[in-house]
Tab-separated table of C-alpha atoms in Angstrom:
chain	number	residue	atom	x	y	z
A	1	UNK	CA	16.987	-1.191	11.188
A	2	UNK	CA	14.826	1.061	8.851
A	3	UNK	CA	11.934	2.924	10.140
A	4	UNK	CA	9.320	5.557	8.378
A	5	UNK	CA	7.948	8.731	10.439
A	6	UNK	CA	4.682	10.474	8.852
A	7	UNK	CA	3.232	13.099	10.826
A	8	UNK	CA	1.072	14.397	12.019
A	9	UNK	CA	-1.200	11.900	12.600
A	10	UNK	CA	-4.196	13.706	12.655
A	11	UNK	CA	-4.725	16.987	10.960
A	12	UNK	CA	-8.094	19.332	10.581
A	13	UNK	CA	-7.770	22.204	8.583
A	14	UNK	CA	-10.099	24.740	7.025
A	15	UNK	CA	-10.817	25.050	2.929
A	16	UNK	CA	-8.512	27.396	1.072
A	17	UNK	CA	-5.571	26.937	3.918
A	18	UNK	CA	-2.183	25.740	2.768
A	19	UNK	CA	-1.115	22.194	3.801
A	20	UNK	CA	2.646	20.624	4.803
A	21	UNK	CA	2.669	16.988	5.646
A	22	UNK	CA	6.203	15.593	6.420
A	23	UNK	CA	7.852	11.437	5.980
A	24	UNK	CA	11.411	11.108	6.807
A	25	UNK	CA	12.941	7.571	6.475
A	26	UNK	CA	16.117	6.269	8.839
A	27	UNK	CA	18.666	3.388	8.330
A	28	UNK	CA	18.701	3.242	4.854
A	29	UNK	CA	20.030	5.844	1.770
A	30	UNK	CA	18.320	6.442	-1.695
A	31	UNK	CA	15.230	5.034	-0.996
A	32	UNK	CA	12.598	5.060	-3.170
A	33	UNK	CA	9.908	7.544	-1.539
A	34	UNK	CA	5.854	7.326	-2.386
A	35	UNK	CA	2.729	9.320	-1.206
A	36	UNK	CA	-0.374	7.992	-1.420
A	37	UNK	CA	-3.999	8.588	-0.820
A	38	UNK	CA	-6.956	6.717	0.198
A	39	UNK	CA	-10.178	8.843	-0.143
A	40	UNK	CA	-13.375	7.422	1.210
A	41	UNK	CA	-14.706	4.421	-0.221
A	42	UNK	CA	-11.995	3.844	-2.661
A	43	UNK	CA	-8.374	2.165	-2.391
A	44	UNK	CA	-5.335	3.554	-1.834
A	45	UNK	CA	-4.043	5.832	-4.725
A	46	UNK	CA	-0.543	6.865	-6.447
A	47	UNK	CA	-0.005	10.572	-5.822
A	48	UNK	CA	3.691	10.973	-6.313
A	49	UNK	CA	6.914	8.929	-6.354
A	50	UNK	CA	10.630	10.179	-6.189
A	51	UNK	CA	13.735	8.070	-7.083
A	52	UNK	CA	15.909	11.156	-5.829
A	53	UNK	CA	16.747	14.139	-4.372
A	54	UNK	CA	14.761	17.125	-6.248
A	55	UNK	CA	13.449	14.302	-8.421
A	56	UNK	CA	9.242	13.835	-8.484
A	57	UNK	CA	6.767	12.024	-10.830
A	58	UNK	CA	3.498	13.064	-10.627
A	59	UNK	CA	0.860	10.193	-11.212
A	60	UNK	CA	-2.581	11.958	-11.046
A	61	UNK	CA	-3.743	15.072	-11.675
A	62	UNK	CA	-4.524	17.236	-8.352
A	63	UNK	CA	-4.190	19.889	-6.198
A	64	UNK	CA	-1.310	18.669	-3.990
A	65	UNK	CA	2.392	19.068	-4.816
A	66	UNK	CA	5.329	17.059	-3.548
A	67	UNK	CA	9.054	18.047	-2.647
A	68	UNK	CA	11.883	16.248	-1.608
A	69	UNK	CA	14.386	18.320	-0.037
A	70	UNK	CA	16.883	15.342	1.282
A	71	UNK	CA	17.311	12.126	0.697
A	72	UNK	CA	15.348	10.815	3.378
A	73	UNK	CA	12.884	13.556	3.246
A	74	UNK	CA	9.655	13.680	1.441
A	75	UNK	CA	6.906	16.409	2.167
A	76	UNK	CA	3.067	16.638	0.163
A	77	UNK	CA	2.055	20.253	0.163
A	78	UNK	CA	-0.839	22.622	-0.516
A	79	UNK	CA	-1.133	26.259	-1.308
A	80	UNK	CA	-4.935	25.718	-0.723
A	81	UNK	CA	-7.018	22.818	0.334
A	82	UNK	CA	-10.129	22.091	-1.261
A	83	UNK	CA	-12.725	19.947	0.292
A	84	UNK	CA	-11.807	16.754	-1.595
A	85	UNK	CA	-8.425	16.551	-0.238
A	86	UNK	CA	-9.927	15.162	2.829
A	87	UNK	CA	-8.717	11.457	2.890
A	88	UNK	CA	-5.945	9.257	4.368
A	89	UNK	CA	-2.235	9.737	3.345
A	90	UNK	CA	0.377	7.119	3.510
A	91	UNK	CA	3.983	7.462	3.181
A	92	UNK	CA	5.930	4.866	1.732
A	93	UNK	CA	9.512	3.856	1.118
A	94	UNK	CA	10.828	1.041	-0.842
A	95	UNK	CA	14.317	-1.096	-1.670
A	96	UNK	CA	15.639	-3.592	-3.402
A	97	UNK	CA	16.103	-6.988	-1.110
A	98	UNK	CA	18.519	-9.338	-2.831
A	99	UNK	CA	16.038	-10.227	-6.262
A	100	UNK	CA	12.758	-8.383	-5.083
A	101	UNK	CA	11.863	-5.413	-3.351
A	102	UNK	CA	9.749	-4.478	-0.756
A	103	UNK	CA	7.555	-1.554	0.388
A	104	UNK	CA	7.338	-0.029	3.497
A	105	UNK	CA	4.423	2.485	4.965
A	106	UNK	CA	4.286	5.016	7.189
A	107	UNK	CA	1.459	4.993	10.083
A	108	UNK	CA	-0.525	7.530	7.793
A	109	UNK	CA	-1.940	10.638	7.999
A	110	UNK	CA	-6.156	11.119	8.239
A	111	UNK	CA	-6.535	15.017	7.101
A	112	UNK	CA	-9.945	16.394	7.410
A	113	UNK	CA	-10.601	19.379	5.566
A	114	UNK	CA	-13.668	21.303	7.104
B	1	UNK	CA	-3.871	0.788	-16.646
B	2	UNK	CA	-3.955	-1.967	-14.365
B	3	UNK	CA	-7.301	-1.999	-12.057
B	4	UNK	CA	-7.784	-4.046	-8.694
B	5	UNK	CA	-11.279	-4.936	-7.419
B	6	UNK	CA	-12.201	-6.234	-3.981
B	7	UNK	CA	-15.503	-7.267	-4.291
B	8	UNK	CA	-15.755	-7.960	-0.648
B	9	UNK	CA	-16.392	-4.444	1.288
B	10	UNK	CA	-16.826	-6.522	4.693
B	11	UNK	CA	-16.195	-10.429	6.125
B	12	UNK	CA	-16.306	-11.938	9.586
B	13	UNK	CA	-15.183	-15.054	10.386
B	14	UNK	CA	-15.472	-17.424	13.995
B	15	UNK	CA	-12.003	-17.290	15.429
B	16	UNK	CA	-10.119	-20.386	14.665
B	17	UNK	CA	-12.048	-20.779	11.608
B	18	UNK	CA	-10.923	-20.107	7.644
B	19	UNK	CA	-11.697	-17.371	5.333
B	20	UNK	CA	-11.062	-16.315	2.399
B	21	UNK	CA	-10.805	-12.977	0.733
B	22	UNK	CA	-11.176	-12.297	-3.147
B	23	UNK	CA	-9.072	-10.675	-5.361
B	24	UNK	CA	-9.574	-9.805	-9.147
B	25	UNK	CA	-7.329	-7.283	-11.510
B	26	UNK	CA	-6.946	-6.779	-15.164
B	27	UNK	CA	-4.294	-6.453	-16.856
B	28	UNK	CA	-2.456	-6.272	-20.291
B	29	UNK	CA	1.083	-7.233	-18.750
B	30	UNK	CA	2.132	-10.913	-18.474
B	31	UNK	CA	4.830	-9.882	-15.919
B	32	UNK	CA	3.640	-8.617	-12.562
B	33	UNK	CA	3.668	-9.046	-8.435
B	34	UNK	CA	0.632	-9.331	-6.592
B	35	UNK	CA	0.215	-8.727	-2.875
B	36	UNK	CA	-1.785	-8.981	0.406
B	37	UNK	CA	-1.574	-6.136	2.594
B	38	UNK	CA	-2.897	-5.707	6.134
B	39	UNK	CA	-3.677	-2.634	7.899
B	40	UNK	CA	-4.846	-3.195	11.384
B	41	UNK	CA	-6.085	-0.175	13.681
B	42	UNK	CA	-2.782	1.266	14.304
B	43	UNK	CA	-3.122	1.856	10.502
B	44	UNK	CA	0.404	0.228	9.962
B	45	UNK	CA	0.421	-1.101	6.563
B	46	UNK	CA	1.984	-4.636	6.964
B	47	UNK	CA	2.857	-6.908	4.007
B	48	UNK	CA	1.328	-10.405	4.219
B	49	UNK	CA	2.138	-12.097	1.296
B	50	UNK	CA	3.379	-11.695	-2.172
B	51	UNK	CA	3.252	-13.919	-5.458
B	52	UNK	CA	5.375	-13.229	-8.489
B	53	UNK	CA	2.801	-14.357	-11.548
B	54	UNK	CA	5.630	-16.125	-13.339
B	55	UNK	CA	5.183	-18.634	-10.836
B	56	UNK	CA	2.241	-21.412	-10.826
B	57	UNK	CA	2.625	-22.266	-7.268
B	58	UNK	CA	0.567	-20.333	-4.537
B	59	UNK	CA	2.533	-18.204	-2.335
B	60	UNK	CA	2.307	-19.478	1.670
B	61	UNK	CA	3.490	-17.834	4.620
B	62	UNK	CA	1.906	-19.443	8.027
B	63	UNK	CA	-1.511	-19.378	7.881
B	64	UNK	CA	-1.564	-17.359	5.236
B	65	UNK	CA	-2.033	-18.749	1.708
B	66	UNK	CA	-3.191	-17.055	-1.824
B	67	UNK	CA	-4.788	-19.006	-4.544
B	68	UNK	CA	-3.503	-17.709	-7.392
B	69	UNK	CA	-5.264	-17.770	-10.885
B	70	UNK	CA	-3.506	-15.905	-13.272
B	71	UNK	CA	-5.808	-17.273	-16.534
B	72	UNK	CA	-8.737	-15.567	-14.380
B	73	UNK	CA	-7.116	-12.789	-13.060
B	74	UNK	CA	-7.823	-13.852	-9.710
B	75	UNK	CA	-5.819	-13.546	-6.291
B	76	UNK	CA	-7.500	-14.797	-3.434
B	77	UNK	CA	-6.157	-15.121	-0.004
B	78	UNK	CA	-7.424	-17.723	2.395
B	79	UNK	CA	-6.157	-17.319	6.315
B	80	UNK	CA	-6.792	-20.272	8.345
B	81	UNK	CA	-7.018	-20.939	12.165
B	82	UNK	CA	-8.393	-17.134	12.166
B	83	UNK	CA	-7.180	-15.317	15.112
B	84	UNK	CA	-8.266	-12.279	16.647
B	85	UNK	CA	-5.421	-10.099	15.832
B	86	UNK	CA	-5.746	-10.877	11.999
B	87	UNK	CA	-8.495	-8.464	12.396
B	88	UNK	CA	-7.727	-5.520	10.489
B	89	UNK	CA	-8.238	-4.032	6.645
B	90	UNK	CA	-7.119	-6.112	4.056
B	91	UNK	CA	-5.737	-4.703	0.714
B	92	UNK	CA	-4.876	-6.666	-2.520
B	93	UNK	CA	-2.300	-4.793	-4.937
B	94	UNK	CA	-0.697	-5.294	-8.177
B	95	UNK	CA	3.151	-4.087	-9.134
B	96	UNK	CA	4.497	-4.434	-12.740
B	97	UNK	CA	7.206	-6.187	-13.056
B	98	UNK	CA	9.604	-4.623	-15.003
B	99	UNK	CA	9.744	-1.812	-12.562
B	100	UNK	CA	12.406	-3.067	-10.799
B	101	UNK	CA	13.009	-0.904	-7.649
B	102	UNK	CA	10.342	0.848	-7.988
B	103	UNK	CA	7.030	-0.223	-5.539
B	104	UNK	CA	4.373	1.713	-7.675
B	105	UNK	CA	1.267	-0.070	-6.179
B	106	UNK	CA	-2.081	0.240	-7.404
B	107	UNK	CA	-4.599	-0.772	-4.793
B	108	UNK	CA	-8.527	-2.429	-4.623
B	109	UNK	CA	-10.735	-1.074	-1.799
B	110	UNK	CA	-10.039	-3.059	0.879
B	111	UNK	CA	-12.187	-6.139	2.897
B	112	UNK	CA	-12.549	-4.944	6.309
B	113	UNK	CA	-11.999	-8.970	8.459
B	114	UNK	CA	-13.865	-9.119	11.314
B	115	UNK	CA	-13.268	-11.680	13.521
B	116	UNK	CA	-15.904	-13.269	15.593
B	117	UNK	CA	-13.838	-14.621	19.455
């Protein structure tokens, strides 16, 4: 079976420090990888996508970047964190199921920047 | 762009009674999926229902059912015989279609479902 790790779980870190936050995905190959965000009050946003190794799509603007080193690997960085990066960030991975597909989250990640 | 609003911020509901959640988006596409997601307090995103919009009838799973007005741009989702662990937040989300393989999601808000034992 297919499972998602995101972690950490938790995270505090200071303005202006750099930031590594790390999915990997098991039992399945060329997934389809997302990261999104869900900043207070609002819904969960598009932040990146990746149909392949090395291969990103940015969707908004911002001061995160995203990497994906493997297949299974996808990692949103920071060289510095402002205080609006605070928010919760969801992993995601997706495949095709006969005639549909299907996404699949992570457990999230609630970063506080102080 | 394709927008999703929850109007909803909070609902309770007496366990073992129904409730319904509301759903509208807007849209320029005549192709698209709409879904029901749940995320309860282990924050575990869990997919409750989907409808494709090229269908007329309402999606159903369990006790789970949507009402699905695409003239309106409406998706509401009704959950009967409430139970306590339906508690959690709810999140309605829109996919184009033509992106076949590809689970680009845009999101509303979120109703936070109380239930009431």
């Amino acid at each position: 079976s297919q499972t998602i790790h995101q972690w950490p779980a938790t995270l505090v870190q200071p303005v202006g420090s750099p930031l590594s936050l790390e999915c990997t995905v098991e039992g399945t190959s060329n997934p389809n990888l997302y990261w999104y965000r869900q900043a207070a009050g609002r819904g969960l946003q598009l932040l990146f996508y990746s149909v392949g190794i090395g291969q990103i799509s940015s969707e908004v603007p911002q001061n995160l970047s995203a990497s994906r080193p493997q297949d299974r690997q996808f990692i949103l960085s920071s060289k510095k964190l402002l205080l609006s990066d605070s928010g919760f960030y969801l992993c995601a991975w997706s495949r095709r199921v006969r005639y549909r597909t299907e996404a699949f989250f992570g457990q999230g990640t609630r970063l506080t920047v102080v | 762009a394709q927008t999703v609003t929850q109007s909803q911020p909070e609902m309770s509901v007496q366990e073992a009674e129904t409730v319904t959640l509301s759903c509208t988006y807007d849209t320029s596409e005549s192709d698209y999926y709409l879904f029901w997601y749940k995320q309860p307090p282990s924050r575990q995103m869990i997919l409750v229902i989907r409808q494709e919009a090229y269908k007329q009838q309402n999606a159903t799973e369990n006790r789970f059912s949507v009402n699905f007005q695409k003239a309106a741009k409406s998706f509401s989702l009704k959950i009967s015989d409430s139970q306590l662990g339906d508690a959690a937040m709810y999140f309605c989300a829109y996919r184009s279609a033509p992106d076949f393989g590809n689970e680009k999601l845009t999101f509303g808000t979120g109703t936070r479902l109380t239930i009431i034992p």
